[in-house]
């Protein structure tokens, strides 16, 4: 009946939301396993100058 149909639709919606959230968590976890691009590199002071210039532009 209508109540059962409504309950089925709500469960499908929550299942879809749960799958999307779980997928997002898994992707973030997978990305966090790798190091960042500047790992084990000395600081490059030219990057700061580029950032300062970008701040002036914006």
mmCIF file of N, CA and C in Angstrom:
data_model
loop_
_atom_site.group_PDB
_atom_site.id
_atom_site.type_symbol
_atom_site.label_atom_id
_atom_site.label_comp_id
_atom_site.label_asym_id
_atom_site.label_seq_id
_atom_site.Cartn_x
_atom_site.Cartn_y
_atom_site.Cartn_z
ATOM 1 N N UNK A 1 0.832 -1.191 0.000
ATOM 2 C CA UNK A 1 0.000 0.000 0.000
ATOM 3 C C UNK A 1 0.874 1.250 0.000
ATOM 4 N N UNK A 2 0.255 2.407 0.228
ATOM 5 C CA UNK A 2 0.988 3.674 0.149
ATOM 6 C C UNK A 2 2.060 3.784 1.229
ATOM 7 N N UNK A 3 1.752 3.325 2.438
ATOM 8 C CA UNK A 3 2.726 3.410 3.527
ATOM 9 C C UNK A 3 3.968 2.588 3.244
ATOM 10 N N UNK A 4 3.769 1.390 2.711
ATOM 11 C CA UNK A 4 4.894 0.518 2.386
ATOM 12 C C UNK A 4 5.711 1.094 1.233
ATOM 13 N N UNK A 5 5.027 1.667 0.248
ATOM 14 C CA UNK A 5 5.711 2.286 -0.884
ATOM 15 C C UNK A 5 6.551 3.475 -0.422
ATOM 16 N N UNK A 6 5.986 4.288 0.485
ATOM 17 C CA UNK A 6 6.718 5.434 1.023
ATOM 18 C C UNK A 6 7.949 4.969 1.796
ATOM 19 N N UNK A 7 7.779 3.934 2.624
ATOM 20 C CA UNK A 7 8.895 3.409 3.413
ATOM 21 C C UNK A 7 9.993 2.859 2.509
ATOM 22 N N UNK A 8 9.598 2.200 1.430
ATOM 23 C CA UNK A 8 10.576 1.672 0.480
ATOM 24 C C UNK A 8 11.360 2.804 -0.170
ATOM 25 N N UNK A 9 10.670 3.878 -0.543
ATOM 26 C CA UNK A 9 11.347 5.014 -1.174
ATOM 27 C C UNK A 9 12.310 5.690 -0.197
ATOM 28 N N UNK A 10 11.903 5.832 1.062
ATOM 29 C CA UNK A 10 12.773 6.441 2.073
ATOM 30 C C UNK A 10 14.019 5.587 2.281
ATOM 31 N N UNK A 11 13.850 4.279 2.336
ATOM 32 C CA UNK A 11 14.996 3.387 2.526
ATOM 33 C C UNK A 11 15.948 3.457 1.336
ATOM 34 N N UNK A 12 15.408 3.561 0.118
ATOM 35 C CA UNK A 12 16.259 3.679 -1.064
ATOM 36 C C UNK A 12 17.047 4.982 -1.029
ATOM 37 N N UNK A 13 16.398 6.058 -0.607
ATOM 38 C CA UNK A 13 17.070 7.356 -0.529
ATOM 39 C C UNK A 13 18.189 7.313 0.498
ATOM 40 N N UNK A 14 17.904 6.757 1.679
ATOM 41 C CA UNK A 14 18.938 6.681 2.715
ATOM 42 C C UNK A 14 20.075 5.760 2.290
ATOM 43 N N UNK A 15 19.765 4.709 1.555
ATOM 44 C CA UNK A 15 20.809 3.816 1.061
ATOM 45 C C UNK A 15 21.720 4.558 0.088
ATOM 46 N N UNK A 16 21.129 5.345 -0.794
ATOM 47 C CA UNK A 16 21.919 6.108 -1.758
ATOM 48 C C UNK A 16 22.796 7.131 -1.046
ATOM 49 N N UNK A 17 22.245 7.827 -0.066
ATOM 50 C CA UNK A 17 23.018 8.809 0.701
ATOM 51 C C UNK A 17 24.158 8.113 1.438
ATOM 52 N N UNK A 18 23.874 6.974 2.045
ATOM 53 C CA UNK A 18 24.899 6.233 2.782
ATOM 54 C C UNK A 18 26.025 5.781 1.863
ATOM 55 N N UNK A 19 25.679 5.306 0.681
ATOM 56 C CA UNK A 19 26.698 4.862 -0.273
ATOM 57 C C UNK A 19 27.558 6.036 -0.722
ATOM 58 N N UNK A 20 26.953 7.186 -0.980
ATOM 59 C CA UNK A 20 27.714 8.370 -1.402
ATOM 60 C C UNK A 20 28.661 8.837 -0.304
ATOM 61 N N UNK A 21 28.183 8.857 0.929
ATOM 62 C CA UNK A 21 29.034 9.274 2.048
ATOM 63 C C UNK A 21 30.174 8.283 2.230
ATOM 64 N N UNK A 22 29.877 6.998 2.171
ATOM 65 C CA UNK A 22 30.911 5.980 2.323
ATOM 66 C C UNK A 22 31.942 6.086 1.205
ATOM 67 N N UNK A 23 31.498 6.323 -0.011
ATOM 68 C CA UNK A 23 32.420 6.485 -1.130
ATOM 69 C C UNK A 23 33.327 7.696 -0.909
ATOM 70 N N UNK A 24 32.762 8.806 -0.427
ATOM 71 C CA UNK A 24 33.568 9.990 -0.140
ATOM 72 C C UNK A 24 34.611 9.733 0.933
ATOM 73 N N UNK A 25 34.223 9.006 1.978
ATOM 74 C CA UNK A 25 35.166 8.686 3.057
ATOM 75 C C UNK A 25 36.288 7.793 2.538
ATOM 76 N N UNK A 26 35.949 6.808 1.723
ATOM 77 C CA UNK A 26 36.960 5.898 1.184
ATOM 78 C C UNK A 26 37.928 6.647 0.269
ATOM 79 N N UNK A 27 37.422 7.550 -0.559
ATOM 80 C CA UNK A 27 38.298 8.329 -1.446
ATOM 81 C C UNK A 27 39.233 9.211 -0.628
ATOM 82 N N UNK A 28 38.705 9.893 0.387
ATOM 83 C CA UNK A 28 39.561 10.741 1.226
ATOM 84 C C UNK A 28 40.610 9.913 1.949
ATOM 85 N N UNK A 29 40.221 8.750 2.440
ATOM 86 C CA UNK A 29 41.164 7.883 3.137
ATOM 87 C C UNK A 29 42.260 7.427 2.171
ATOM 88 N N UNK A 30 41.871 7.049 0.949
ATOM 89 C CA UNK A 30 42.852 6.610 -0.035
ATOM 90 C C UNK A 30 43.829 7.711 -0.410
ATOM 91 N N UNK A 31 43.335 8.924 -0.559
ATOM 92 C CA UNK A 31 44.207 10.056 -0.889
ATOM 93 C C UNK A 31 45.152 10.351 0.270
ATOM 94 N N UNK A 32 44.677 10.185 1.496
ATOM 95 C CA UNK A 32 45.510 10.510 2.659
ATOM 96 C C UNK A 32 46.646 9.517 2.855
ATOM 97 N N UNK A 33 46.608 8.374 2.192
ATOM 98 C CA UNK A 33 47.689 7.402 2.326
ATOM 99 C C UNK A 33 48.961 7.862 1.616
ATOM 100 N N UNK A 34 48.831 8.720 0.625
ATOM 101 C CA UNK A 34 49.993 9.224 -0.104
ATOM 102 C C UNK A 34 50.536 10.469 0.577
ATOM 103 N N UNK A 35 51.809 10.743 0.345
ATOM 104 C CA UNK A 35 52.401 11.947 0.919
ATOM 105 C C UNK A 35 52.032 13.154 0.061
ATOM 106 N N UNK A 36 52.209 14.333 0.604
ATOM 107 C CA UNK A 36 51.913 15.545 -0.149
ATOM 108 C C UNK A 36 53.070 15.865 -1.084
ATOM 109 N N UNK A 37 52.861 16.768 -2.018
ATOM 110 C CA UNK A 37 53.829 16.981 -3.094
ATOM 111 C C UNK A 37 55.153 17.554 -2.611
ATOM 112 N N UNK A 38 55.161 18.271 -1.497
ATOM 113 C CA UNK A 38 56.401 18.864 -1.012
ATOM 114 C C UNK A 38 57.092 18.055 0.064
ATOM 115 N N UNK A 39 56.681 16.835 0.261
ATOM 116 C CA UNK A 39 57.270 16.006 1.314
ATOM 117 C C UNK A 39 58.734 15.718 1.003
ATOM 118 N N UNK A 40 59.575 15.810 2.019
ATOM 119 C CA UNK A 40 61.017 15.513 1.941
ATOM 120 C C UNK A 40 61.752 16.463 1.002
ATOM 121 N N UNK A 41 61.214 17.644 0.758
ATOM 122 C CA UNK A 41 61.897 18.662 -0.040
ATOM 123 C C UNK A 41 62.162 19.872 0.837
ATOM 124 N N UNK A 42 63.317 20.521 0.662
ATOM 125 C CA UNK A 42 63.556 21.736 1.435
ATOM 126 C C UNK A 42 62.593 22.834 0.995
ATOM 127 N N UNK A 43 62.358 23.814 1.853
ATOM 128 C CA UNK A 43 61.442 24.895 1.464
ATOM 129 C C UNK A 43 61.989 25.675 0.276
ATOM 130 N N UNK A 44 61.107 26.059 -0.617
ATOM 131 C CA UNK A 44 61.490 26.836 -1.789
ATOM 132 C C UNK A 44 60.931 28.243 -1.602
ATOM 133 N N UNK A 45 61.806 29.171 -1.336
ATOM 134 C CA UNK A 45 61.365 30.507 -0.962
ATOM 135 C C UNK A 45 60.755 31.265 -2.128
ATOM 136 N N UNK A 46 61.019 30.840 -3.347
ATOM 137 C CA UNK A 46 60.391 31.461 -4.500
ATOM 138 C C UNK A 46 58.885 31.264 -4.507
ATOM 139 N N UNK A 47 58.435 30.163 -3.928
ATOM 140 C CA UNK A 47 56.997 29.918 -3.856
ATOM 141 C C UNK A 47 56.312 30.976 -3.006
ATOM 142 N N UNK A 48 56.993 31.424 -1.960
ATOM 143 C CA UNK A 48 56.394 32.457 -1.112
ATOM 144 C C UNK A 48 56.240 33.753 -1.897
ATOM 145 N N UNK A 49 57.215 34.080 -2.713
ATOM 146 C CA UNK A 49 57.126 35.296 -3.523
ATOM 147 C C UNK A 49 55.960 35.198 -4.506
ATOM 148 N N UNK A 50 55.771 34.032 -5.092
ATOM 149 C CA UNK A 50 54.648 33.851 -6.017
ATOM 150 C C UNK A 50 53.321 33.984 -5.276
ATOM 151 N N UNK A 51 53.262 33.451 -4.066
ATOM 152 C CA UNK A 51 52.031 33.561 -3.279
ATOM 153 C C UNK A 51 51.768 35.019 -2.907
ATOM 154 N N UNK A 52 52.812 35.734 -2.524
ATOM 155 C CA UNK A 52 52.650 37.140 -2.147
ATOM 156 C C UNK A 52 52.168 37.958 -3.343
ATOM 157 N N UNK A 53 52.730 37.662 -4.520
ATOM 158 C CA UNK A 53 52.297 38.367 -5.723
ATOM 159 C C UNK A 53 50.830 38.044 -6.023
ATOM 160 N N UNK A 54 50.441 36.789 -5.871
ATOM 161 C CA UNK A 54 49.057 36.403 -6.131
ATOM 162 C C UNK A 54 48.115 37.116 -5.170
ATOM 163 N N UNK A 55 48.532 37.287 -3.921
ATOM 164 C CA UNK A 55 47.705 38.003 -2.954
ATOM 165 C C UNK A 55 47.534 39.465 -3.367
ATOM 166 N N UNK A 56 48.586 40.056 -3.928
ATOM 167 C CA UNK A 56 48.480 41.443 -4.388
ATOM 168 C C UNK A 56 47.502 41.547 -5.561
ATOM 169 N N UNK A 57 47.541 40.566 -6.446
ATOM 170 C CA UNK A 57 46.680 40.591 -7.624
ATOM 171 C C UNK A 57 45.217 40.445 -7.221
ATOM 172 N N UNK A 58 44.971 39.554 -6.271
ATOM 173 C CA UNK A 58 43.581 39.316 -5.880
ATOM 174 C C UNK A 58 43.215 40.274 -4.781
#
